[in-house]
Short mmCIF file of C-alpha atoms in Angstrom, two decimals:
data_model
loop_
_atom_site.label_atom_id
_atom_site.label_comp_id
_atom_site.label_asym_id
_atom_site.label_seq_id
_atom_site.Cartn_x
_atom_site.Cartn_y
_atom_site.Cartn_z
CA UNK A 17 16.58 -0.35 -0.66
CA UNK A 18 13.97 1.76 1.07
CA UNK A 19 13.14 4.61 -1.27
CA UNK A 20 10.52 6.18 0.99
CA UNK A 21 11.33 6.61 4.68
CA UNK A 22 8.51 7.35 7.12
CA UNK A 23 8.60 8.57 10.72
CA UNK A 24 7.65 8.20 13.46
CA UNK A 25 6.81 4.50 13.66
CA UNK A 26 4.14 5.21 16.27
CA UNK A 27 2.41 8.33 17.56
CA UNK A 28 0.10 9.06 20.47
CA UNK A 29 -1.92 12.28 20.39
CA UNK A 30 -4.63 13.69 22.62
CA UNK A 31 -8.07 14.31 21.17
CA UNK A 32 -8.13 17.73 19.53
CA UNK A 33 -4.38 17.80 18.97
CA UNK A 34 -2.39 17.86 15.75
CA UNK A 35 -0.89 14.64 14.40
CA UNK A 36 2.15 15.00 12.13
CA UNK A 37 3.70 12.19 10.10
CA UNK A 38 6.77 12.76 7.95
CA UNK A 39 8.16 11.08 4.86
CA UNK A 40 11.34 11.51 2.86
CA UNK A 41 12.10 10.15 -0.58
CA UNK A 42 15.21 9.63 -2.66
CA UNK A 43 14.11 9.25 -6.26
CA UNK A 44 13.64 12.68 -7.85
CA UNK A 45 11.57 11.08 -10.62
CA UNK A 46 8.70 10.53 -8.16
CA UNK A 47 5.86 12.89 -9.00
CA UNK A 48 2.84 11.53 -7.17
CA UNK A 49 2.62 11.28 -3.37
CA UNK A 50 -0.47 9.69 -1.81
CA UNK A 51 -1.30 8.86 1.79
CA UNK A 52 -3.23 5.74 2.73
CA UNK A 53 -5.17 5.02 5.93
CA UNK A 54 -5.58 1.49 7.26
CA UNK A 55 -7.88 0.33 10.04
CA UNK A 56 -7.21 -3.00 11.82
CA UNK A 57 -8.27 -5.99 9.75
CA UNK A 58 -8.84 -3.88 6.63
CA UNK A 59 -6.89 -3.02 3.53
CA UNK A 60 -5.38 0.47 3.14
CA UNK A 61 -7.61 3.14 1.59
CA UNK A 62 -6.55 6.30 -0.25
CA UNK A 63 -6.81 9.33 2.04
CA UNK A 64 -5.28 12.26 0.16
CA UNK A 65 -2.62 12.79 -2.50
CA UNK A 66 -0.41 15.57 -3.85
CA UNK A 67 1.72 16.35 -6.88
CA UNK A 68 4.98 18.35 -6.63
CA UNK A 69 3.61 21.36 -8.49
CA UNK A 70 1.87 22.50 -5.28
CA UNK A 71 3.30 22.89 -1.79
CA UNK A 72 0.14 22.08 0.14
CA UNK A 73 -3.17 20.32 -0.28
CA UNK A 74 -5.99 20.31 2.22
CA UNK A 75 -9.03 18.07 2.47
CA UNK A 76 -11.08 18.64 5.58
CA UNK A 77 -8.88 18.05 8.63
CA UNK A 78 -6.14 16.41 6.55
CA UNK A 79 -3.33 18.42 4.95
CA UNK A 80 -0.30 17.35 2.95
CA UNK A 81 2.71 19.67 3.00
CA UNK A 82 5.31 19.14 0.30
CA UNK A 83 8.92 20.38 0.15
CA UNK A 84 10.40 19.49 -3.22
CA UNK A 85 13.91 20.82 -2.52
CA UNK A 86 14.18 18.79 0.67
CA UNK A 87 12.48 15.77 -0.90
CA UNK A 88 10.10 15.58 2.03
CA UNK A 89 6.36 15.56 2.53
CA UNK A 90 4.18 15.30 5.58
CA UNK A 91 0.61 14.60 6.67
CA UNK A 92 -1.02 16.85 9.23
CA UNK A 93 -4.23 15.80 10.94
CA UNK A 94 -5.88 18.76 12.63
CA UNK A 95 -8.28 18.36 15.57
CA UNK A 96 -7.37 14.66 15.80
CA UNK A 97 -10.23 12.37 16.82
CA UNK A 98 -10.28 8.84 18.30
CA UNK A 99 -11.78 7.67 15.00
CA UNK A 100 -8.52 8.72 13.30
CA UNK A 101 -6.68 5.97 15.19
CA UNK A 102 -5.23 3.85 12.39
CA UNK A 103 -2.03 3.06 10.54
CA UNK A 104 -0.98 5.65 7.97
CA UNK A 105 1.26 4.97 4.98
CA UNK A 106 2.91 7.50 2.73
CA UNK A 107 3.79 6.40 -0.78
CA UNK A 108 5.36 7.64 -3.97
CA UNK A 109 5.30 6.77 -7.63
CA UNK A 110 6.31 7.96 -11.04
CA UNK A 111 2.95 9.11 -12.32
CA UNK A 112 3.93 9.06 -15.96
CA UNK A 113 4.99 5.43 -15.71
CA UNK A 114 2.58 2.90 -17.19
CA UNK A 115 3.25 0.42 -14.41
CA UNK A 116 1.42 2.36 -11.70
CA UNK A 117 3.76 0.99 -9.02
CA UNK A 118 3.55 2.61 -5.60
CA UNK A 119 6.50 2.53 -3.19
CA UNK A 120 5.26 2.67 0.40
CA UNK A 121 6.83 3.96 3.58
CA UNK A 122 7.11 1.80 6.69
CA UNK A 123 3.84 3.01 8.21
CA UNK A 124 2.89 5.00 11.32
CA UNK A 125 0.48 3.70 13.92
CA UNK A 126 -1.54 6.62 15.30
CA UNK A 127 -3.45 6.42 18.55
CA UNK A 128 -5.69 9.34 19.48
CA UNK A 129 -6.58 9.31 23.16
CA UNK A 130 -10.02 10.61 24.20
CA UNK B 15 -20.33 -4.45 -3.44
CA UNK B 16 -17.76 -3.39 -6.02
CA UNK B 17 -14.15 -3.82 -5.06
CA UNK B 18 -11.31 -6.29 -4.65
CA UNK B 19 -12.05 -9.73 -3.23
CA UNK B 20 -9.31 -11.90 -1.73
CA UNK B 21 -9.55 -15.52 -0.66
CA UNK B 22 -8.85 -17.06 1.75
CA UNK B 23 -8.85 -14.57 4.63
CA UNK B 24 -6.73 -16.78 6.88
CA UNK B 25 -4.44 -19.74 6.19
CA UNK B 26 -1.95 -21.82 8.13
CA UNK B 27 0.60 -23.80 6.12
CA UNK B 28 3.34 -26.19 7.04
CA UNK B 29 6.85 -25.48 5.73
CA UNK B 30 7.14 -26.84 2.20
CA UNK B 31 3.43 -26.84 1.40
CA UNK B 32 2.10 -24.89 -1.55
CA UNK B 33 -0.94 -22.69 -1.94
CA UNK B 34 -2.52 -20.09 -4.19
CA UNK B 35 -3.96 -16.81 -3.00
CA UNK B 36 -6.84 -15.64 -5.14
CA UNK B 37 -7.73 -12.06 -6.05
CA UNK B 38 -10.54 -10.72 -8.20
CA UNK B 39 -11.70 -7.16 -8.96
CA UNK B 40 -14.93 -6.02 -10.56
CA UNK B 41 -14.00 -2.40 -11.37
CA UNK B 42 -12.61 -3.11 -14.85
CA UNK B 43 -9.17 -1.95 -13.69
CA UNK B 44 -6.20 -2.63 -15.93
CA UNK B 45 -3.49 -2.96 -13.28
CA UNK B 46 -3.25 -5.35 -10.36
CA UNK B 47 -0.67 -5.77 -7.59
CA UNK B 48 0.35 -8.09 -4.80
CA UNK B 49 1.91 -6.62 -1.65
CA UNK B 50 2.98 -8.12 1.62
CA UNK B 51 2.73 -6.24 4.91
CA UNK B 52 5.13 -6.93 7.76
CA UNK B 53 5.56 -4.94 11.01
CA UNK B 54 8.01 -2.09 10.57
CA UNK B 55 8.45 -2.86 6.87
CA UNK B 56 5.38 -1.22 5.40
CA UNK B 57 3.89 -2.62 2.23
CA UNK B 58 6.36 -4.25 -0.15
CA UNK B 59 5.52 -5.06 -3.75
CA UNK B 60 5.84 -8.73 -4.67
CA UNK B 61 4.56 -8.82 -8.25
CA UNK B 62 2.39 -6.66 -10.41
CA UNK B 63 0.47 -6.81 -13.67
CA UNK B 64 0.29 -3.46 -15.43
CA UNK B 65 -2.20 -4.83 -17.93
CA UNK B 66 -3.84 -8.10 -18.87
CA UNK B 67 -1.25 -10.47 -20.27
CA UNK B 68 1.78 -8.93 -18.54
CA UNK B 69 3.39 -9.58 -15.17
CA UNK B 70 6.57 -8.20 -13.62
CA UNK B 71 8.61 -8.65 -10.47
CA UNK B 72 8.42 -6.14 -7.67
CA UNK B 73 10.73 -5.58 -4.73
CA UNK B 74 10.44 -9.02 -3.05
CA UNK B 75 9.51 -11.66 -5.70
CA UNK B 76 11.61 -14.60 -4.49
CA UNK B 77 9.54 -17.63 -3.52
CA UNK B 78 6.42 -16.44 -5.35
CA UNK B 79 4.81 -16.76 -8.75
CA UNK B 80 1.79 -15.03 -10.22
CA UNK B 81 -0.80 -15.55 -12.92
CA UNK B 82 -2.96 -12.87 -14.52
CA UNK B 83 -5.77 -15.22 -15.45
CA UNK B 84 -7.88 -12.53 -17.13
CA UNK B 85 -8.58 -8.84 -16.60
CA UNK B 86 -10.44 -9.54 -13.34
CA UNK B 87 -8.23 -12.13 -11.65
CA UNK B 88 -4.64 -12.10 -10.41
CA UNK B 89 -3.39 -15.01 -8.32
CA UNK B 90 -0.28 -15.38 -6.15
CA UNK B 91 1.29 -18.81 -5.66
CA UNK B 92 3.70 -20.01 -3.01
CA UNK B 93 5.34 -23.16 -4.37
CA UNK B 94 7.16 -24.22 -1.19
CA UNK B 95 6.15 -22.12 1.79
CA UNK B 96 8.80 -20.94 4.26
CA UNK B 97 8.36 -19.34 7.71
CA UNK B 98 9.78 -16.09 6.25
CA UNK B 99 6.63 -15.88 4.13
CA UNK B 100 4.45 -15.49 7.21
CA UNK B 101 2.77 -12.18 6.51
CA UNK B 102 -0.41 -10.38 5.57
CA UNK B 103 -0.89 -10.32 1.81
CA UNK B 104 -2.84 -7.61 0.04
CA UNK B 105 -4.05 -7.51 -3.51
CA UNK B 106 -4.79 -4.13 -5.09
CA UNK B 107 -6.01 -2.81 -8.40
CA UNK B 108 -5.89 0.54 -10.15
CA UNK B 109 -7.09 2.09 -13.37
CA UNK B 110 -3.77 1.80 -15.19
CA UNK B 111 -2.01 4.60 -13.38
CA UNK B 112 -1.30 4.79 -9.62
CA UNK B 113 -2.53 8.35 -9.47
CA UNK B 114 -6.05 7.12 -9.89
CA UNK B 115 -5.62 5.46 -6.52
CA UNK B 116 -5.34 1.85 -5.51
CA UNK B 117 -8.28 -0.18 -4.28
CA UNK B 118 -7.09 -2.81 -1.82
CA UNK B 119 -8.66 -6.09 -0.80
CA UNK B 120 -9.10 -6.94 2.87
CA UNK B 121 -6.02 -9.15 2.97
CA UNK B 122 -4.99 -12.75 3.60
CA UNK B 123 -3.24 -13.50 6.88
CA UNK B 124 -0.82 -16.36 6.21
CA UNK B 125 1.13 -18.24 8.86
CA UNK B 126 3.80 -20.76 7.88
CA UNK B 127 4.84 -23.11 10.68
#
């Protein structure tokens, strides 16, 4: 059972454009939503995260938008650069849980063309 | 450098062989996790250890066993490898709660022929 659904599977964007990756979740108990970035041959690394008490969080060129009623959240990469080419994973967890388990989406491979 | 160390980085097994994937972290994290990554499937949790002395099944535990040897080390064992276990395996650790962020190792690429 896939509790976090991510789209699109792959994305090609021109340098300077906006990259948008979407995720939807089912479990209303989720209260922590991070995004991870993975370069080829490396493990994923935490990029940015949000809690449902805010609708948007921005860190540099990366922004998470959160819609609690729709159970959706998205990652926006402004002024996309070739160095942003990577695989991006959304994830969700129950922050108050003592297990710390993260449920990941299927991943999006982003290619930024120069 | 501080972080999560996984060994080996690459491995080829024959069907039915066994092996243990090793993972160690030096950040004094309480929780450790094993995930597998397959194309189009994202990262799926195999087993996790919320704290030293405890282990629990994740989403896809069949065919695997784990051992939390001490606070630093968390190993994943394949008793009788199958081609369906061909994957990239990642170990991760966190400071008890996921919202402190996971630190991932660099992965083990396993091929079962």
